[in-house]
Every structure is written in C-alpha cells, then in structure tokens.
Coordinates of C-alpha atoms in Angstrom, one line a residue:
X1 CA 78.7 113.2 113.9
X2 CA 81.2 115.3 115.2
X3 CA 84.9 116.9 114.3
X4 CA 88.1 116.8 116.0
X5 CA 91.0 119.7 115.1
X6 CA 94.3 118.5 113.8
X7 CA 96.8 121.5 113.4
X8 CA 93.9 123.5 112.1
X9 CA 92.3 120.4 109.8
X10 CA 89.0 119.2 110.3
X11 CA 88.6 115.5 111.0
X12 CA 85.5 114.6 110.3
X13 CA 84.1 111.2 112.5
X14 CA 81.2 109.1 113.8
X15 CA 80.4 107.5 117.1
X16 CA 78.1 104.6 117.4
X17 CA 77.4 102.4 120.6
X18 CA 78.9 102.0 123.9
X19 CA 81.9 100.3 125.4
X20 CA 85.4 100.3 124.9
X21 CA 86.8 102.3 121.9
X22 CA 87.6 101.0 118.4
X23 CA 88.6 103.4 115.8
X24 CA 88.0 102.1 112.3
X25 CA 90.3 103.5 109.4
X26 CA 89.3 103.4 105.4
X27 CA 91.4 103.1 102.9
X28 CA 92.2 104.9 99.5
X29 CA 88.5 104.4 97.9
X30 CA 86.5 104.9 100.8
X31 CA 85.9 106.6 104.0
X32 CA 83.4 106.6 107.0
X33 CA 80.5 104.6 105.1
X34 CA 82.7 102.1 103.7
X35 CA 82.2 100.4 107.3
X36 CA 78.4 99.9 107.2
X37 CA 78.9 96.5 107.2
X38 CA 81.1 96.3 110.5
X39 CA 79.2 99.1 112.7
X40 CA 76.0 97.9 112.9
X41 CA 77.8 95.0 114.0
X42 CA 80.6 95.8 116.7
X43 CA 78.7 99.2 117.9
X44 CA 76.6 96.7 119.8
X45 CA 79.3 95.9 122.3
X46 CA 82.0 99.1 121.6
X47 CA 82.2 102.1 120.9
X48 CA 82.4 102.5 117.3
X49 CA 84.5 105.0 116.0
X50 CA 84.9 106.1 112.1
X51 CA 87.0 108.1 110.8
X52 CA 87.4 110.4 107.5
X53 CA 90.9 110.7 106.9
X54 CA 92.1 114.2 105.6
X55 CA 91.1 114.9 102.0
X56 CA 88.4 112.0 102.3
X57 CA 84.8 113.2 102.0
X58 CA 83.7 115.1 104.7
X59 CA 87.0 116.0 105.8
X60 CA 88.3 118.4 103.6
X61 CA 91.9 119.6 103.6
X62 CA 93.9 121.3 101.0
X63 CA 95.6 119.5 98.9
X64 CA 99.1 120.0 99.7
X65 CA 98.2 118.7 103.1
X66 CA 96.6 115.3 102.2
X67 CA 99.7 112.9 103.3
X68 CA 99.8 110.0 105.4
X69 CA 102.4 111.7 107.6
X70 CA 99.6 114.0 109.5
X71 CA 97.5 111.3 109.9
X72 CA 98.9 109.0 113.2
X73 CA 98.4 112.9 114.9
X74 CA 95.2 113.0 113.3
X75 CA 94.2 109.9 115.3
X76 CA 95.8 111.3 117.9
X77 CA 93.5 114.2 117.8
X78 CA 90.4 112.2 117.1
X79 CA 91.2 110.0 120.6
X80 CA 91.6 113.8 122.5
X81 CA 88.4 114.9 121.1
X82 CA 86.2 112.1 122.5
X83 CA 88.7 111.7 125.8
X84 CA 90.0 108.6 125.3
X85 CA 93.2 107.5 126.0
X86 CA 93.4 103.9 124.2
X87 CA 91.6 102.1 121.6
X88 CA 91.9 99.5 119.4
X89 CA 92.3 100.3 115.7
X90 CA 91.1 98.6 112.4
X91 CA 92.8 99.4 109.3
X92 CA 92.0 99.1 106.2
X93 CA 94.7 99.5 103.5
X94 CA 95.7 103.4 103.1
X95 CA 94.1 103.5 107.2
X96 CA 97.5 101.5 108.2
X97 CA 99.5 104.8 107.5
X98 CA 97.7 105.6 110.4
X99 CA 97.3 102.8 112.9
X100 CA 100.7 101.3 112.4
X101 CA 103.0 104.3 112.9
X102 CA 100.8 105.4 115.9
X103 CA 100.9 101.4 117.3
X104 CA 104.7 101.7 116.9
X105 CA 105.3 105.2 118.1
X106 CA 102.8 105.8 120.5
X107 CA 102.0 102.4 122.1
X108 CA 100.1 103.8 125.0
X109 CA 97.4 105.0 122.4
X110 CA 96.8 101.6 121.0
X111 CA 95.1 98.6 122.7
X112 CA 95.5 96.4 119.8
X113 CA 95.5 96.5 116.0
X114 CA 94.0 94.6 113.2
X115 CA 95.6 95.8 109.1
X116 CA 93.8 94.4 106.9
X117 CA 94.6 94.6 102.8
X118 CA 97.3 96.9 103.3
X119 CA 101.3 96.5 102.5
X120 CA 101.9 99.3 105.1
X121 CA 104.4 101.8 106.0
X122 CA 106.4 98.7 107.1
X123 CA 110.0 99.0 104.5
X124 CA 111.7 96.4 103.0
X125 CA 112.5 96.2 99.3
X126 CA 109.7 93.6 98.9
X127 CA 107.1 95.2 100.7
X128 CA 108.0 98.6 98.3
X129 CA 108.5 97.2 95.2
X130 CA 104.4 96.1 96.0
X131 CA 103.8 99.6 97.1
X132 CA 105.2 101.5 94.0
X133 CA 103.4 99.1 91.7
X134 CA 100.1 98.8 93.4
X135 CA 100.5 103.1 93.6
X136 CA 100.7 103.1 90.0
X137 CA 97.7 101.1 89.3
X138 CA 95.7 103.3 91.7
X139 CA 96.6 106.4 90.2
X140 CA 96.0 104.9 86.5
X141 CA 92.7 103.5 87.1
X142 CA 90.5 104.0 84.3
X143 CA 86.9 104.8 83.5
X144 CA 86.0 100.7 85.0
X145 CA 85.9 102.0 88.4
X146 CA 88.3 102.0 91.4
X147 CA 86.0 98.1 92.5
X148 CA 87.3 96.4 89.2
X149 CA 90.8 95.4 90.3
X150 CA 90.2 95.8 94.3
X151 CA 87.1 93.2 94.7
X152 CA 87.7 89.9 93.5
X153 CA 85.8 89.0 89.4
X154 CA 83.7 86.6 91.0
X155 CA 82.1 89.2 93.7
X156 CA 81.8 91.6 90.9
X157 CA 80.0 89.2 88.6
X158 CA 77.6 88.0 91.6
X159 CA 77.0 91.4 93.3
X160 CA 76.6 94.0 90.5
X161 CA 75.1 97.0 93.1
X162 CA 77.6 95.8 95.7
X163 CA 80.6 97.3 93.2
X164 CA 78.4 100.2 92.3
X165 CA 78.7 100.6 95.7
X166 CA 81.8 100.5 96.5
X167 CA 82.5 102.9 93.2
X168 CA 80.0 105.2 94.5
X169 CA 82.0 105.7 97.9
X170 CA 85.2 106.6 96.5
X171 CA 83.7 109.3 94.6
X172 CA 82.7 111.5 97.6
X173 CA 86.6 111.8 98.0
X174 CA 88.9 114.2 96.8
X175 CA 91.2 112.9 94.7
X176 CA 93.8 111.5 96.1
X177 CA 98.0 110.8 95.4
X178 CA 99.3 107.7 96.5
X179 CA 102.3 108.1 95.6
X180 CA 103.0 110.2 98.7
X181 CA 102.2 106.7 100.7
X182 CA 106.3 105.8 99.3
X183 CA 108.0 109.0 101.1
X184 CA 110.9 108.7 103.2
X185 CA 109.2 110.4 106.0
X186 CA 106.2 107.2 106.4
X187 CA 108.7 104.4 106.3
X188 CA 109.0 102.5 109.3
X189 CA 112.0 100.2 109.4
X190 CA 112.8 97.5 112.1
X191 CA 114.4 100.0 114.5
X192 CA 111.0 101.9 115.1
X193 CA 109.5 98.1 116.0
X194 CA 112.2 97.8 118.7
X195 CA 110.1 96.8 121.9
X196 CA 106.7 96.2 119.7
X197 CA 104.4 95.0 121.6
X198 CA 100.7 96.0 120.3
X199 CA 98.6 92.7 119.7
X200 CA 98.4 92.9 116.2
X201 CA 96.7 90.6 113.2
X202 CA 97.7 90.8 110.1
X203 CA 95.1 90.2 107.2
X204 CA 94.5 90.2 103.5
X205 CA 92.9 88.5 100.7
X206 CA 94.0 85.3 98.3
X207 CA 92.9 86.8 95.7
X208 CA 94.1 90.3 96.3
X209 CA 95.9 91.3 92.7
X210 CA 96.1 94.7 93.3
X211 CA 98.9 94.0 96.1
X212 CA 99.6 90.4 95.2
X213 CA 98.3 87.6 96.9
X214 CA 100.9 87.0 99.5
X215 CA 101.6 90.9 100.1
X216 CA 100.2 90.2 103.6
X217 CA 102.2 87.1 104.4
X218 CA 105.6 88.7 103.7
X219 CA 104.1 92.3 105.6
X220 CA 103.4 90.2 108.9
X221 CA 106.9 88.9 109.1
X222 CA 107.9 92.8 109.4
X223 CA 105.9 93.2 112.5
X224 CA 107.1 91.4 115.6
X225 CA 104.6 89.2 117.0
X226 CA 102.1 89.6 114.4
X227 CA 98.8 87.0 113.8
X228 CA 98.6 86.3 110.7
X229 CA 94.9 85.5 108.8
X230 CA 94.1 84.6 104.8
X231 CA 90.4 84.9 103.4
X232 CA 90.7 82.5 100.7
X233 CA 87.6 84.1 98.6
X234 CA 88.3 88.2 98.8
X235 CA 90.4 90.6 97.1
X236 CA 91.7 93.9 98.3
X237 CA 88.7 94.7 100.6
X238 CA 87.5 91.2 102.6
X239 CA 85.6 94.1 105.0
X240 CA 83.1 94.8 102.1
X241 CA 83.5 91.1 100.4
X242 CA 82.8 88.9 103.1
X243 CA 81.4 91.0 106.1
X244 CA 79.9 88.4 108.1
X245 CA 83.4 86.2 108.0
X246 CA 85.7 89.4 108.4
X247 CA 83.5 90.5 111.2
X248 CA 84.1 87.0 113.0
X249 CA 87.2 87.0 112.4
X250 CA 88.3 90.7 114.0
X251 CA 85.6 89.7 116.8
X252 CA 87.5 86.6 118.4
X253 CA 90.7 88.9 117.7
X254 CA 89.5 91.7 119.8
X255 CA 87.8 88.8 122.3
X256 CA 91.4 87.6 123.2
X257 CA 93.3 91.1 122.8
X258 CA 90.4 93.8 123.8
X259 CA 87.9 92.7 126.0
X260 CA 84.5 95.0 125.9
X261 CA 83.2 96.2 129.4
X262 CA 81.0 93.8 131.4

C-alpha cells in the first residue's frame, strides 16, 4: 500500500504479485477494491497494480482538481513511483480517461490495453451523445443505489449482497462530477490515433443500459486496430458480474499481447 506524487496529489495504490506490470483502473463507483475479483487472480503471474484515481477513496484531492485531464500524468506518476517503464492497463469505464489518452500519447508507457464498459474520451457525435446522457443519469442517481442501472436486473435479483457490494464501494468515494468526463480538453479525435499502435480490446456488456448496448461496438471502430469482445449476460461492470468469464477473457488477451516472465 503505497502512494505516488502527482503535482502535489496523492495517488493512493496497491501492489500484489510478481511479474510484468498491469495497472488496473476503476471506474466512477468504485476504486481499488472494486478489483477483488481480478487480483487474486492475475497477481499470480503479474504484478498487480491498483489504483485510486484522484478524488476516489483513499486518494483525496480537492475538489476543483478531480478531472480526468490529470489523470494519464497520474499514471504516469504511479509507473515512476514503482520504476517501471511499461505496463499493460485495464480500464474500467471512468479508468479509460486514463489508459486511453496515455495509450495514444505516450505509447512507450503502454504494453497493451483492455477498456472495458466505457464510451471513452474517444469523440464522435455518437460516442458523445452516449456520454452526455449516461453523465446525466450518473449524476441523477437516486436513493436505489449507483448498482441499480450499472449491473444487469437479473444479477441484482440473484446476488442481493453482490449489489450491496458494489453500492457499498462507491460510497468510500468523494463525490464525483462526470460531467467534466465531456470537456474539450479530454477529447481525443482521430488525429491523436495517427500511428496507433497499442494492442487494444475493446469490451462491454449486452445488457449495458446505462451506455446502451452497442456503445462499445461503435467506440471500437474509433480506435485503429481495436479487438472487439461482447458478454452477452453483463451490464455496465462484466469485471464484478461475471469474474471468472472476464478474467478469461483479459487472460488470453494479455497471453497473445503481454506475455508474463518465464
């Protein structure tokens, strides 16, 4: 448990196992826990790293500097801290405002990137018409619970302490505004993928209503070279819905893209 400076923020993050790196990245409702289904898991052939994104439980920032601009630099200055060069990078929703840009900008960073449940800072009038509408229904979320809307009805109905769960997470955040994820500042449009050549797979969930259930489909066309991979029975978070399939699935990925040391 350890904490990495970023221009005087504290970036709170976890190591577990041994190997070559991967950096996991939450999204809006969660943070480092929200992967204790993935680094029990990989941590037994990598180096598992998780992060808590500025604002996001233990790393606590003042308000006016939660934004997805700072936080490609803040895995910039999570990679410094533990001397690593390159990694590969899981992102979960929110998390792609960080792998993404960095993957893009900063290549030499990156090994290879899997987004999963995420529309991205990747622009077109599609992908942003998504963004603003999904932004709205985060930040309107009522009493029921950030799960109720993000996990599909049928895990919900099954897996009653699962969604307390996942409920529970989110609330050792600060509060977060997602509407900042629509600034000018994040977009990334096809000139910044000029020469894109991260290994990248692009995931997301059938059943995903809170984006809508081909949000991933039209966000992997944006990114040259993308995979592209549908779980037919999860929402918004496949990580937390179907562990053991999303764990397989990001396994073979990284198995072809990111071999672990011998």
């Amino acid at each position: 448990m350890s904490y990495a400076d970023s221009k005087g923020v504290k970036l709170y993050y976890e190591v577990h196992g041994e190997g070559r790196p991967i950096v996991f990245v939450h999204g809006g409702g969660g943070n480092t826990l929200s992967w204790f289904q993935q680094v029990p898991h990989f941590a037994k052939q990598y180096r598992v790293i998780t992060v808590d994104l500025r604002g996001f439980k233990n790393s606590k920032c003042p308000v006016e500097d939660v934004h997805p601009r700072y936080f490609p630099d803040d895995m910039r200055a999570v990679l410094d801290a533990e001397g690593i060069d390159k990694a590969a990078f899981v992102c979960q929703s929110l998390g792609a405002w960080a792998g993404l840009p960095l993957a893009a900008r900063h290549p030499d960073r990156v090994a290879s990137l899997v987004l999963t449940g995420t529309p991205t800072p990747a622009y077109s009038e599609q992908n942003w018409k998504v963004l603003r509408e999904s932004g709205e229904r985060f930040m309107n979320r009522t009493g029921r619970g950030v799960a109720t809307g993000f996990l599909a009805p049928h895990f919900i109905e099954q897996n009653p302490s699962m969604k307390f769960l996942y409920d529970q997470i989110r609330l050792l955040n600060q509060p977060f505004n997602a509407r900042r994820m629509q600034d000018d500042d994040v977009k990334l449009h096809p000139q910044d993928f000029e020469g894109y050549r991260v290994p990248t797979l692009m995931m997301g969930g059938a059943l995903d209503v809170f984006l809508t259930p081909d949000s991933h489909r039209h966000v992997a066309t944006l990114i040259p070279g993308a995979e592209l991979y549908e779980f037919l029975q999860s929402a918004h978070s496949a990580y937390f819905e179907e562990p053991e399939h999303f764990n397989r699935v990001v396994g073979e990925f990284l198995a072809r893209c990111y071999r672990p040391f011998a």
